[in-house]
Coordinates of C-alpha atoms in Angstrom, one line a residue:
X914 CA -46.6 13.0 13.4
X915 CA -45.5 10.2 10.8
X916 CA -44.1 12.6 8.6
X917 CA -41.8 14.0 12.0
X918 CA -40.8 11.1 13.1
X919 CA -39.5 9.6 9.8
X920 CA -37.3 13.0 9.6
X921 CA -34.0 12.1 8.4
X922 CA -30.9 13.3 10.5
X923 CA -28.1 14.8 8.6
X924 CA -24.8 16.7 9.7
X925 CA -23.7 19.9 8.1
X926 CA -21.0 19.0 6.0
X927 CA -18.3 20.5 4.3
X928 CA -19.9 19.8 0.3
X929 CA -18.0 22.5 -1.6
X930 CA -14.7 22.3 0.2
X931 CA -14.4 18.3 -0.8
X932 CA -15.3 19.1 -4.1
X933 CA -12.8 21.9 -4.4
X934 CA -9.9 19.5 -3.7
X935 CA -9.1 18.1 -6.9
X936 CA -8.3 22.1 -7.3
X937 CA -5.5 21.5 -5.3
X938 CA -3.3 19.1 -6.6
X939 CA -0.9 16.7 -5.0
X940 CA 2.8 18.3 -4.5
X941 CA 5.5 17.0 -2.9
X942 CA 8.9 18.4 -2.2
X943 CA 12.2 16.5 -2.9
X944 CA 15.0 18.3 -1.0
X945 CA 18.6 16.8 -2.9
X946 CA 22.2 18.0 -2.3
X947 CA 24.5 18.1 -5.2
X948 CA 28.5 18.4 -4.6
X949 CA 30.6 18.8 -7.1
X950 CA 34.5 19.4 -6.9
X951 CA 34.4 22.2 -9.7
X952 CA 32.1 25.0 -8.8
X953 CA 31.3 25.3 -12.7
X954 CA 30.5 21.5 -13.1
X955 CA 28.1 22.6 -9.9
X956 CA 26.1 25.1 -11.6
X957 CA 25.4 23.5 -14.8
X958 CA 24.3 20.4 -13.0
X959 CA 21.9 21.9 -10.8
X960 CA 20.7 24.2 -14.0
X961 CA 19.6 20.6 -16.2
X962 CA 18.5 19.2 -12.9
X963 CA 15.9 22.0 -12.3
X964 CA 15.0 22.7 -15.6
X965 CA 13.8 19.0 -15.8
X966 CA 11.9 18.9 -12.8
X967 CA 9.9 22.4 -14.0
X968 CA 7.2 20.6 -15.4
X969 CA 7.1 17.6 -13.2
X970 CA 3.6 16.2 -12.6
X971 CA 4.2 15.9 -8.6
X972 CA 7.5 16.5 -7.6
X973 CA 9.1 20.2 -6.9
X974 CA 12.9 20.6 -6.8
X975 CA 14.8 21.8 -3.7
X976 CA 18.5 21.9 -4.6
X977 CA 21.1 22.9 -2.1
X978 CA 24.5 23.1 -3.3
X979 CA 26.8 21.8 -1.1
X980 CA 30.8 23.1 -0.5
X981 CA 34.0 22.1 1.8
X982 CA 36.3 24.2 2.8
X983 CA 40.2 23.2 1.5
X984 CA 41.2 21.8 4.5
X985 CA 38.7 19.6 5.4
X986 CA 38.9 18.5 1.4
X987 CA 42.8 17.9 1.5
X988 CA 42.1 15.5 4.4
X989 CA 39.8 13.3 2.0
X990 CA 41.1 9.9 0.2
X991 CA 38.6 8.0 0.6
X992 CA 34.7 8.1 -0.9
X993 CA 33.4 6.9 2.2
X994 CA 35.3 10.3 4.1
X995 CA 34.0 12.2 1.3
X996 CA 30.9 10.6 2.3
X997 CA 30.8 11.2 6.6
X998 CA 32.2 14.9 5.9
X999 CA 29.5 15.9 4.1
X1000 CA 26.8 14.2 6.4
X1001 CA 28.6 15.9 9.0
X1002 CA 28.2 19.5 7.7
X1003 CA 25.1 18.6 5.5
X1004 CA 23.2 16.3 7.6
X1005 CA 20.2 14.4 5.6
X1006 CA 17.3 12.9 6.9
X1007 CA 13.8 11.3 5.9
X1008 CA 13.4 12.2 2.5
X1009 CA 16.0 14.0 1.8
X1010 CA 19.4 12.5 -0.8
X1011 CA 22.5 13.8 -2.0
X1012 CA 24.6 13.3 -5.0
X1013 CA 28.4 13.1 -4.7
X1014 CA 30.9 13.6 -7.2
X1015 CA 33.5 11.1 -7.2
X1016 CA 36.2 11.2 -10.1
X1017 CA 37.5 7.4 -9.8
X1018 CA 34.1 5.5 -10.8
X1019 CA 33.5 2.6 -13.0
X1020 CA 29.8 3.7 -13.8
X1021 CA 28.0 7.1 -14.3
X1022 CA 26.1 7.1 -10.8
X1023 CA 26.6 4.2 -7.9
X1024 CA 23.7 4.8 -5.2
X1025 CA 24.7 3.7 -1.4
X1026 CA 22.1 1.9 0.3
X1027 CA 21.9 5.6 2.6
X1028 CA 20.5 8.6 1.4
X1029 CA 23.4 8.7 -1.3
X1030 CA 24.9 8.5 -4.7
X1031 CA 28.3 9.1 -6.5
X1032 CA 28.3 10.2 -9.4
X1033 CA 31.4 10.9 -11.9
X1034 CA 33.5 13.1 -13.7
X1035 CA 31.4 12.2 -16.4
X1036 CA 27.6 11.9 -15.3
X1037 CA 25.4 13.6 -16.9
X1038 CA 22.0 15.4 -15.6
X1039 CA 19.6 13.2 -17.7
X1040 CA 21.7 9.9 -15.9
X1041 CA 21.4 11.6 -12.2
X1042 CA 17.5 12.4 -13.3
X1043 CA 16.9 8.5 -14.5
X1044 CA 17.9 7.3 -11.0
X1045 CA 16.2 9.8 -9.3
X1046 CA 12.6 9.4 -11.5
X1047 CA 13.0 5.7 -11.5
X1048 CA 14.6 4.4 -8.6
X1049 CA 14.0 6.9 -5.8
X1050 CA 11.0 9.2 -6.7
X1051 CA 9.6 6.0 -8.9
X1052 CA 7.1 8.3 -10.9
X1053 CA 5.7 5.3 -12.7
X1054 CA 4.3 4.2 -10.2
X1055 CA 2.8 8.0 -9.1
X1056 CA 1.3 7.7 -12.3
X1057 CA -0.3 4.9 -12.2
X1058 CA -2.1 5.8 -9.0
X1059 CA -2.9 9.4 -10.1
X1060 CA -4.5 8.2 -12.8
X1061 CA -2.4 10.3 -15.7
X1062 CA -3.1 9.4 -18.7
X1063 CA 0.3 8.2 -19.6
X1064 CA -0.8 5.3 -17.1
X1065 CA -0.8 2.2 -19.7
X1066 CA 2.4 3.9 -21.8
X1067 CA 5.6 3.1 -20.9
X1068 CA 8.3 5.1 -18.8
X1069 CA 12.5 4.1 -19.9
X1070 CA 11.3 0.7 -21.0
X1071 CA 9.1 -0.2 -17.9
X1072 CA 5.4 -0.8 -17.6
X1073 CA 3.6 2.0 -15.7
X1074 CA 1.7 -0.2 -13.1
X1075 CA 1.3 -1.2 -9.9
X1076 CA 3.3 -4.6 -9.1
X1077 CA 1.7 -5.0 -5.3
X1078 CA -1.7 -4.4 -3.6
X1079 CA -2.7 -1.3 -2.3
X1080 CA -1.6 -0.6 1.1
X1081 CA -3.4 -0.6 4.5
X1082 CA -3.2 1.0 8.0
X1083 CA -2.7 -2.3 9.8
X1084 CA -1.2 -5.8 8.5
X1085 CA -1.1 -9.4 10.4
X1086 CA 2.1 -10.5 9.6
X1087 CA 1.4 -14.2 9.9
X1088 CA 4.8 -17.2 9.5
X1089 CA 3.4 -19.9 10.0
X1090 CA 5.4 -23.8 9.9
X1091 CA 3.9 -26.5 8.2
X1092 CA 4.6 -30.1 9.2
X1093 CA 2.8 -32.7 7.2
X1094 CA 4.4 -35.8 8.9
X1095 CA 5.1 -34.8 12.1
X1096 CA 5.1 -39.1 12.7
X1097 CA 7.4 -39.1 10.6
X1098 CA 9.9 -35.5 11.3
X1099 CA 10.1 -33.7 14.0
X1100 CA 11.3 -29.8 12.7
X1101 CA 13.9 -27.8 14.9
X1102 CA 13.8 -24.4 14.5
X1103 CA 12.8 -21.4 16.5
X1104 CA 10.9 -19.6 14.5
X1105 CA 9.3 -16.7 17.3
X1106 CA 13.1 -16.2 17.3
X1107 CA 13.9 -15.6 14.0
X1108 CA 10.3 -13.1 13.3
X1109 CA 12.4 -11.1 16.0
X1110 CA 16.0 -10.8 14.8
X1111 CA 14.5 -10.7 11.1
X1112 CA 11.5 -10.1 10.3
X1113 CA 10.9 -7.4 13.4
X1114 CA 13.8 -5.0 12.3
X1115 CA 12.6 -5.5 8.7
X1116 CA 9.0 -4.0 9.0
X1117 CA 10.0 -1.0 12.0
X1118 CA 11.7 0.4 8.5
X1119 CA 8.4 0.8 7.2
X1120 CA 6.1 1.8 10.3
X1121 CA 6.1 5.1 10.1
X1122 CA 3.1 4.9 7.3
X1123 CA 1.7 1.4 8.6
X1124 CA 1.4 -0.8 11.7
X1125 CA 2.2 -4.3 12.1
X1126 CA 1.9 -7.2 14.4
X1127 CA 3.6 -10.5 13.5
X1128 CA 2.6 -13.5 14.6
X1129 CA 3.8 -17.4 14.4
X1130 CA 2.5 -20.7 14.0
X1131 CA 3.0 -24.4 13.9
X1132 CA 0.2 -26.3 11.7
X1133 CA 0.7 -30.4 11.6
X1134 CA -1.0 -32.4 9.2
X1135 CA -1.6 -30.2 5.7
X1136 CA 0.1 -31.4 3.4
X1137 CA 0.2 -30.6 -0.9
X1138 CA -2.0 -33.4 -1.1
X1139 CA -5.7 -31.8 -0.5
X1140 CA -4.3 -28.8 -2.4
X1141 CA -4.6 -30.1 -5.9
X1142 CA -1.1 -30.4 -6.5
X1143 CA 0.7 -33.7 -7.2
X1144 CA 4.1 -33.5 -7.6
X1145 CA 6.0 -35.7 -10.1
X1146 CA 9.2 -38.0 -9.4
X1147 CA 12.2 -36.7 -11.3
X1148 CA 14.9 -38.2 -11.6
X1149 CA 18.5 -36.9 -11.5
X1150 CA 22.2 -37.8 -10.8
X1151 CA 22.0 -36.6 -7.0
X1152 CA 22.6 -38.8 -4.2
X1153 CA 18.9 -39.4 -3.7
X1154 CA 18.5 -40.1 -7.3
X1155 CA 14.9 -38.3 -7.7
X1156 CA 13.3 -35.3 -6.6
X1157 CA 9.9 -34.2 -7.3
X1158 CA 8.2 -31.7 -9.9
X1159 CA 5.9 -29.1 -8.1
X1160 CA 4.0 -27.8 -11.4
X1161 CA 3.9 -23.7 -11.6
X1162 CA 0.3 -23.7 -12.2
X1163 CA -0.6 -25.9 -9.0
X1164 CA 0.7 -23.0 -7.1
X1165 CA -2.3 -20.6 -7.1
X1166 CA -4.7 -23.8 -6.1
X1167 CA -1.8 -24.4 -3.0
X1168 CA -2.5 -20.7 -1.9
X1169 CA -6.3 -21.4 -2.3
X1170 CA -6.3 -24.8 -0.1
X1171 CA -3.8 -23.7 2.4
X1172 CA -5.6 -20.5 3.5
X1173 CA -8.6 -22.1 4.7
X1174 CA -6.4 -24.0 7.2
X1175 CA -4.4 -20.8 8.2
X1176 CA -6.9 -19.0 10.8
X1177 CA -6.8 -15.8 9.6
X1178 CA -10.7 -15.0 9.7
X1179 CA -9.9 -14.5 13.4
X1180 CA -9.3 -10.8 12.7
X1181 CA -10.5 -7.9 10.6
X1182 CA -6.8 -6.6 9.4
X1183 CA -5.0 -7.7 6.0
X1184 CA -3.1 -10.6 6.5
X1185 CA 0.1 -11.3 5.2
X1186 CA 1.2 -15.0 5.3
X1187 CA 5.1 -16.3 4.9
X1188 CA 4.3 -20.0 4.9
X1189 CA 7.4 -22.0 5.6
X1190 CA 6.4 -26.2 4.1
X1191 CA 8.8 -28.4 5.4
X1192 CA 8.1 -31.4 3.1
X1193 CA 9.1 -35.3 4.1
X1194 CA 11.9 -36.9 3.0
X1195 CA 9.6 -39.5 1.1
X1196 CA 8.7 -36.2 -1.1
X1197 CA 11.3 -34.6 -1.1
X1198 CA 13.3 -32.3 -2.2
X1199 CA 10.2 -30.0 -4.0
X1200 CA 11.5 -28.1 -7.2
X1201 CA 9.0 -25.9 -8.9
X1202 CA 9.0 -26.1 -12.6
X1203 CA 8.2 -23.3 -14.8
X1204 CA 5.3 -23.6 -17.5
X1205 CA 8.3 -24.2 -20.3
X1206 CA 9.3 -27.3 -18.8
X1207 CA 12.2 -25.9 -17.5
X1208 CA 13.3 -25.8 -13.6
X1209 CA 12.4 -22.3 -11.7
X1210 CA 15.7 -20.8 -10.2
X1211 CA 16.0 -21.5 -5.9
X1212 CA 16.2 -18.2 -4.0
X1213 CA 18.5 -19.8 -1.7
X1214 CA 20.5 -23.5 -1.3
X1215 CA 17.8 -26.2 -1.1
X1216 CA 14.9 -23.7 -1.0
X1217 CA 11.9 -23.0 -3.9
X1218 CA 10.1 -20.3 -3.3
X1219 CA 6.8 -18.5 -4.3
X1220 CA 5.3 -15.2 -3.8
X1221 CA 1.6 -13.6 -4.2
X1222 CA 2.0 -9.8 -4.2
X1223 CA -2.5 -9.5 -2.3
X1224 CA -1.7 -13.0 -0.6
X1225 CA 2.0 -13.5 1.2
X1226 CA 4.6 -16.0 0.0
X1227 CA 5.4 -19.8 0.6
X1228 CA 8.7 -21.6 0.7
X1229 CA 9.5 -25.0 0.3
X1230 CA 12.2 -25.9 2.9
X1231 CA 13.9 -29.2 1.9
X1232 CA 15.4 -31.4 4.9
X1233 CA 19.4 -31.7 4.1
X1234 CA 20.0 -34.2 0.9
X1235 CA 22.5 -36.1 4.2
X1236 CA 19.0 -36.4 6.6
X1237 CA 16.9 -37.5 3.6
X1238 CA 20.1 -39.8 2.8
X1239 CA 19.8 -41.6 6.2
X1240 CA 16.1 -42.3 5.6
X1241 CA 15.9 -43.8 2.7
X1242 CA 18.4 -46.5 4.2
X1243 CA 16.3 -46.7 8.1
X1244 CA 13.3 -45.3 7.0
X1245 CA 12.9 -44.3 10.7
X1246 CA 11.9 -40.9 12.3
X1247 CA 14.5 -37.8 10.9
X1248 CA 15.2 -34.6 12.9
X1249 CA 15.0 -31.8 10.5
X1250 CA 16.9 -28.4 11.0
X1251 CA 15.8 -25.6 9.6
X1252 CA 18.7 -22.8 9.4
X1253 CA 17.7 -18.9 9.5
X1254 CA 20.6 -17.8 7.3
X1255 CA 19.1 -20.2 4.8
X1256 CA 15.2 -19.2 5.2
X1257 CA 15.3 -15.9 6.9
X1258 CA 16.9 -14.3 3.0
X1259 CA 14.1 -15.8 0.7
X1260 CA 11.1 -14.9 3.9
X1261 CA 12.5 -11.4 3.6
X1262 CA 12.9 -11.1 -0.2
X1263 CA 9.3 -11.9 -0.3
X1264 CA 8.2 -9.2 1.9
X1265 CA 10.3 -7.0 -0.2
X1266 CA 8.4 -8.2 -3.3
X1267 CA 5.2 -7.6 -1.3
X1268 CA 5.8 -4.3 -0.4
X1269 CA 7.5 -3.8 -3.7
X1270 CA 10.2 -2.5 -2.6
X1271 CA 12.5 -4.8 -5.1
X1272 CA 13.7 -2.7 -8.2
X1273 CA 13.6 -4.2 -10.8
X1274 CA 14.0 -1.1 -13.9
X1275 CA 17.8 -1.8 -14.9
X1276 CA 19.8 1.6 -15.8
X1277 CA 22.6 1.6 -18.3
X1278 CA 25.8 3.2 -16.5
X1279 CA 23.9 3.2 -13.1
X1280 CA 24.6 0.4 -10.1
X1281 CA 23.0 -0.2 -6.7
X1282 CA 25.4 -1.3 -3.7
X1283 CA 24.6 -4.7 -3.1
X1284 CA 22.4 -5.4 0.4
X1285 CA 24.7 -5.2 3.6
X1286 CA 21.4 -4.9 6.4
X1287 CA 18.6 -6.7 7.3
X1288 CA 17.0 -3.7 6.8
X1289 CA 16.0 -2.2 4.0
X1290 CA 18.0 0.7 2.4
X1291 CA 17.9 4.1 3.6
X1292 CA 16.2 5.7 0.3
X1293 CA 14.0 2.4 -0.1
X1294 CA 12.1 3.7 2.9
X1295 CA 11.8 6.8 1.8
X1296 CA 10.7 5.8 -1.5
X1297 CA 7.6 3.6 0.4
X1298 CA 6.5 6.3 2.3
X1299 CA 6.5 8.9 -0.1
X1300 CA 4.7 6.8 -3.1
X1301 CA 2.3 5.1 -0.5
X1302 CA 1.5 9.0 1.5
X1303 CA 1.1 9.9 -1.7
X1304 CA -1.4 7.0 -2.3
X1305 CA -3.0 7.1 0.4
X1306 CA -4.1 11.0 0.5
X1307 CA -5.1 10.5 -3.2
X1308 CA -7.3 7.8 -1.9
X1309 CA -9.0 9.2 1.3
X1310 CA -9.8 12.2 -1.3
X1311 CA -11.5 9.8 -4.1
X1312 CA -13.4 8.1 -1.1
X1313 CA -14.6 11.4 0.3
X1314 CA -15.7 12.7 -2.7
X1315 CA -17.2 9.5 -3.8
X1316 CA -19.5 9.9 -0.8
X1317 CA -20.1 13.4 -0.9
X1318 CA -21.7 13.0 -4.2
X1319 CA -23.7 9.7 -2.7
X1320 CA -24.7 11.6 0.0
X1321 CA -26.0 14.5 -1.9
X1322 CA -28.0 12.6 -4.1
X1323 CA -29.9 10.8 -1.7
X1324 CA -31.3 12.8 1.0
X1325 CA -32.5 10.6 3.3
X1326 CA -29.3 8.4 4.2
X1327 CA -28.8 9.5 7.7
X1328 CA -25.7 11.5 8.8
X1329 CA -25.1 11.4 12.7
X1330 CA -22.5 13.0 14.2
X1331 CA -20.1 10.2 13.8
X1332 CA -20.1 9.9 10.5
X1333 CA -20.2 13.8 10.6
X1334 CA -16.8 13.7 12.9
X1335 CA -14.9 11.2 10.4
X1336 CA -16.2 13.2 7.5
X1337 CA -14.4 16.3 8.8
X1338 CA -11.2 15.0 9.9
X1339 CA -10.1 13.2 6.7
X1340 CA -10.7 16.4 5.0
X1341 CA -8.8 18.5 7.5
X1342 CA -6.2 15.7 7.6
X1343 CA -5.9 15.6 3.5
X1344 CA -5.6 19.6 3.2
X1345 CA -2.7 19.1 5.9
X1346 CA -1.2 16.1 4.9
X1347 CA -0.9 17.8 1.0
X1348 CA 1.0 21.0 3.2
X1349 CA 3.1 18.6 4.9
X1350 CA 4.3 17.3 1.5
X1351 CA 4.6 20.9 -0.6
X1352 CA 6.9 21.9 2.7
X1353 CA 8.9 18.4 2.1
X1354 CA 8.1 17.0 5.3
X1355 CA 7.4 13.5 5.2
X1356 CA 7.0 12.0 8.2
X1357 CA 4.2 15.0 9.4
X1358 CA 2.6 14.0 6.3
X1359 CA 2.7 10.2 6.2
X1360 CA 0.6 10.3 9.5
X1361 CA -1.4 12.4 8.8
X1362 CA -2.3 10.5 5.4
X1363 CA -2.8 7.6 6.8
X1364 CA -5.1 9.2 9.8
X1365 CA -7.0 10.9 6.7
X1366 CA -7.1 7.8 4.7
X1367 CA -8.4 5.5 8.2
X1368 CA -11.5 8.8 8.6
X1369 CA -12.2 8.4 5.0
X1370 CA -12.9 4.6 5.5
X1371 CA -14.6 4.8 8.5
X1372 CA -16.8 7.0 7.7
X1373 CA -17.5 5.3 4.5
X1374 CA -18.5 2.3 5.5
X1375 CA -20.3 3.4 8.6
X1376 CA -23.3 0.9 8.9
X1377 CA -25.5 3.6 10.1
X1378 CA -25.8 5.3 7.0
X1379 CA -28.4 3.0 6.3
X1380 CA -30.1 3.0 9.8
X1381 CA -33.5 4.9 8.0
X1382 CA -32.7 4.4 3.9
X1383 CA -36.0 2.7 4.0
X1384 CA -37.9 6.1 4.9
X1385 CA -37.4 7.6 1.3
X1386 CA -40.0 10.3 0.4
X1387 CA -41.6 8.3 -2.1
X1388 CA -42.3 5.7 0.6
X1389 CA -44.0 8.4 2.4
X1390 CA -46.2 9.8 0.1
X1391 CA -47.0 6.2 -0.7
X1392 CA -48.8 6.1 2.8
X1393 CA -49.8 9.5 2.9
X1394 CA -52.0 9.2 -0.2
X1395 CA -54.3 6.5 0.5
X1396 CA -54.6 7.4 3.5
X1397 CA -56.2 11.0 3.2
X1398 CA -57.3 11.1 -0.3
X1399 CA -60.7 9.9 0.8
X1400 CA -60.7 12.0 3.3
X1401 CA -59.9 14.9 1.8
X1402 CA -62.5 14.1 -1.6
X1403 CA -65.3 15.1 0.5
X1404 CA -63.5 17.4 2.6
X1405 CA -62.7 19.7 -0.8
X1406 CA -66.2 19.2 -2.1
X1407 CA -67.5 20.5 1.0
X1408 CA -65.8 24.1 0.4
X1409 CA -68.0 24.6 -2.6
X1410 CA -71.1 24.2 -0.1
X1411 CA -69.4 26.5 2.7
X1412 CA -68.8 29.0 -0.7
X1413 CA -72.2 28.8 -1.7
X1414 CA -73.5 29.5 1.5
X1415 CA -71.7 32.9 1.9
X1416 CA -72.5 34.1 -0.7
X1417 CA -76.4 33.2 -0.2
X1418 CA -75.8 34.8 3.2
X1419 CA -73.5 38.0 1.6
X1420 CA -76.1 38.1 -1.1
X1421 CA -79.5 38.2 1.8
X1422 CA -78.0 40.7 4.0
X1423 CA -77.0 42.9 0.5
X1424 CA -81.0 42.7 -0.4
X1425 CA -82.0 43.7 3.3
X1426 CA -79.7 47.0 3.7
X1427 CA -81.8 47.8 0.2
X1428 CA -85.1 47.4 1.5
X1429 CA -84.5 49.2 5.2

């Protein structure tokens, strides 16, 4: 009874088939147009371009040449109309980019902020192949999470890591104001209003992988003070005649202090904080100072600026040098206004350096259109999904098989159908997910990554996994022994008595058949 009741239940799984997908590795499809005036120039580019993408550790070239007809071409003046005739005939959409020759260029390739590039007379493949490995397929960072072994060389001059953390299902996005003084300032600015004209638009770019919810905050009474940091009086030739040092190396103790004051342990997602310190006019304005001595450059007029790629980002929002002005001479109560067009920039360069979605690998002969959006570009969100689909199939497979192997080596860990269910799923959702991306569509396979990667979590870290660990066999036969070894001493002695007496008994009725 003991030894039924202690039975361990375990699901059937899928063992073999987890194993097996390392078999089957990660492929994506990147579908590009190419047009080219000459029809020569148009072949020999699209040659290089697939001979260099033949031995490409992820990626598999889809080229599709693209053409206009005479008429529509002698009606063209302009790159732009170049531009909207082609997306007219050769419509492009998640994923997808095209290259465009343009003879009157002052670089090699100049890449729109759509699905676009020109490219001139001049460009060569190995240029067009740069932008494409490092700005929009960003392989160093595919290697980096596939784990090649070219991971700590270098790729064109650029270290292949990581430069933010690893990215979840669901993110808090948490701004939150920070009043020290509020005896002493009162701050003016909406900011509910300005997450939703800014910071809204921003992250619906980059929900089709991840979900957000963003939330905002006023917090009165934390100031720099209980943080460790002490910034220094500087003085200069402005018309305050001072303003204060904020040391670089204070700034990781400033993270530490403020986030126990943040309430963020009121739920279980990532958070991501934009902190927005508006500091008094008695300490202001903040400047941070490198560790050289030497003044960090502001992000924006009258605005320093921080950011923590796991963490969030802080700004320092000075009052106006006019408001401070006015009270140093009263020393009474100041109204600060805080403008958007002067925060809403640096709040959404942060979550652009969070997200890493800032580009930072410079290209000789190769130039990106400078931001006209909130949004980000067109190709930037591409580029996140991709990489972080990508990612996250990579890691729902590592997770599987991590438990797979955990769960084959130790017998008695429960399996119940949960676990079972979640088990399944991320594997059926990986095999998809790695079909979506061979056939080149992402969006299919961004969702079902991320469902894949959520199932390999759950079931993961299901707690009842360790509903009966402490029923292993040894801890059975730990109970079973003492308990019927003295029982069974006597109990095995005794068969050598039942022996003896049938034989005794075989032996007399032998010696009586004799006799009769």
């Amino acid at each position: 009874m003991w030894w039924k009741t202690t039975e361990v239940y375990r699901v059937s799984l899928p063992y073999s088939e987890i194993r097996a997908l390392n078999e089957d590795p990660i492929k994506a499809t990147f579908r590009l147009g190419l047009y080219c005036q000459s029809a020569e120039r148009r072949e020999i580019l699209s040659f290089e371009l697939r001979k260099k993408f033949e031995q490409n550790f992820v990626f598999e070239l889809d080229l599709q040449l693209l053409s206009l007809d005479a008429d529509t071409l002698a009606t063209i003046k302009t790159p732009a109309r170049l531009e909207a005739e082609l997306q007219k005939h050769y419509p492009s959409t998640l994923g997808h980019f095209l290259f465009i020759e343009w003879p009157k260029l002052d670089d090699d390739i100049l890449v729109t902020s759509d699905r676009t590039a020109f490219i001139s007379e001049s460009a060569s493949s190995l240029k067009a192949y740069q932008v494409l490995s490092s700005w929009l397929l960003q392989e160093y960072k595919l290697k980096a999470i596939l784990g090649s072994r070219d991971a700590q060389q270098t790729l064109m001059g650029r270290q292949l890591r990581l430069n933010s953390a690893p990215l979840q299902a669901q993110y808090e996005v948490l701004i939150t104001v920070l009043n020290p003084r509020p005896e002493l300032q009162k701050v003016h600015w909406n900011a509910r209003a300005a997450a939703e004209n800014y910071i809204e638009p921003f992250l619906s770019e980059l929900s089709g992988i991840t979900n957000f919810t963003i939330k905002t905050q006023w917090i009165y009474q934390v100031g720099l003070e209980g943080a460790g940091a002490q910034p220094k009086q500087v003085l200069d030739d402005s018309k305050l005649g001072r303003h204060y040092a904020l040391a670089e190396d204070s700034l990781p103790h400033i993270i530490t202090s403020l986030e126990k004051k943040l309430g963020t342990q009121i739920t279980d997602n990532p958070c991501i904080h934009l902190v927005v310190y508006v500091p008094p006019c008695a300490q202001a304005p903040l400047r941070i100072y490198r560790k050289d001595g030497q003044r960090a450059a502001p992000l924006a007029s009258n605005v320093e600026a921080f950011t923590s790629a796991k963490w969030g980002g802080i700004m320092f929002a000075n009052p106006a040098e006019a408001t401070c002005v006015r009270y140093m001479e009263t020393e009474q109560f100041s109204d600060v206004y805080i403008h958007a067009q002067d925060v809403m920039p640096v709040l959404l360069y942060q979550l652009r350096k969070i997200f890493d979605l800032e580009n930072n690998t410079p290209l000789l002969d190769a130039t990106l259109v400078p931001y006209s959006t909130i949004e980000p570009r067109a190709w930037e969100v591409d580029t996140f999904m991709r990489t972080n689909t990508i990612y996250l199939v990579h890691s729902a497979t590592t997770t599987l098989q991590s438990l797979i192997q955990l769960l084959g080596g130790i017998e008695y860990i429960v399996i119940n159908d949960e676990v079972g269910a979640a088990i399944q799923t991320a594997h059926r959702k990986i095999v998809a997910a790695k079909q979506q991306l061979r056939a080149g569509r992402l969006q299919q396979a961004a969702l079902l990554a991320r469902e894949a990667y959520t199932s390999a979590e759950r079931a993961f870290f299901d707690p009842s996994m360790l509903a009966l660990l402490y029923f292993p066999d040894e801890q059975k036969y730990a109970i079973y022994i003492p308990l019927f070894l003295p029982i069974m001493i006597p109990v095995v002695f005794s068969f050598n008595t039942i022996l003896k007496y049938f034989r005794k008994r075989k032996a007399t009725t032998a010696t009586k058949a004799k006799e009769e």
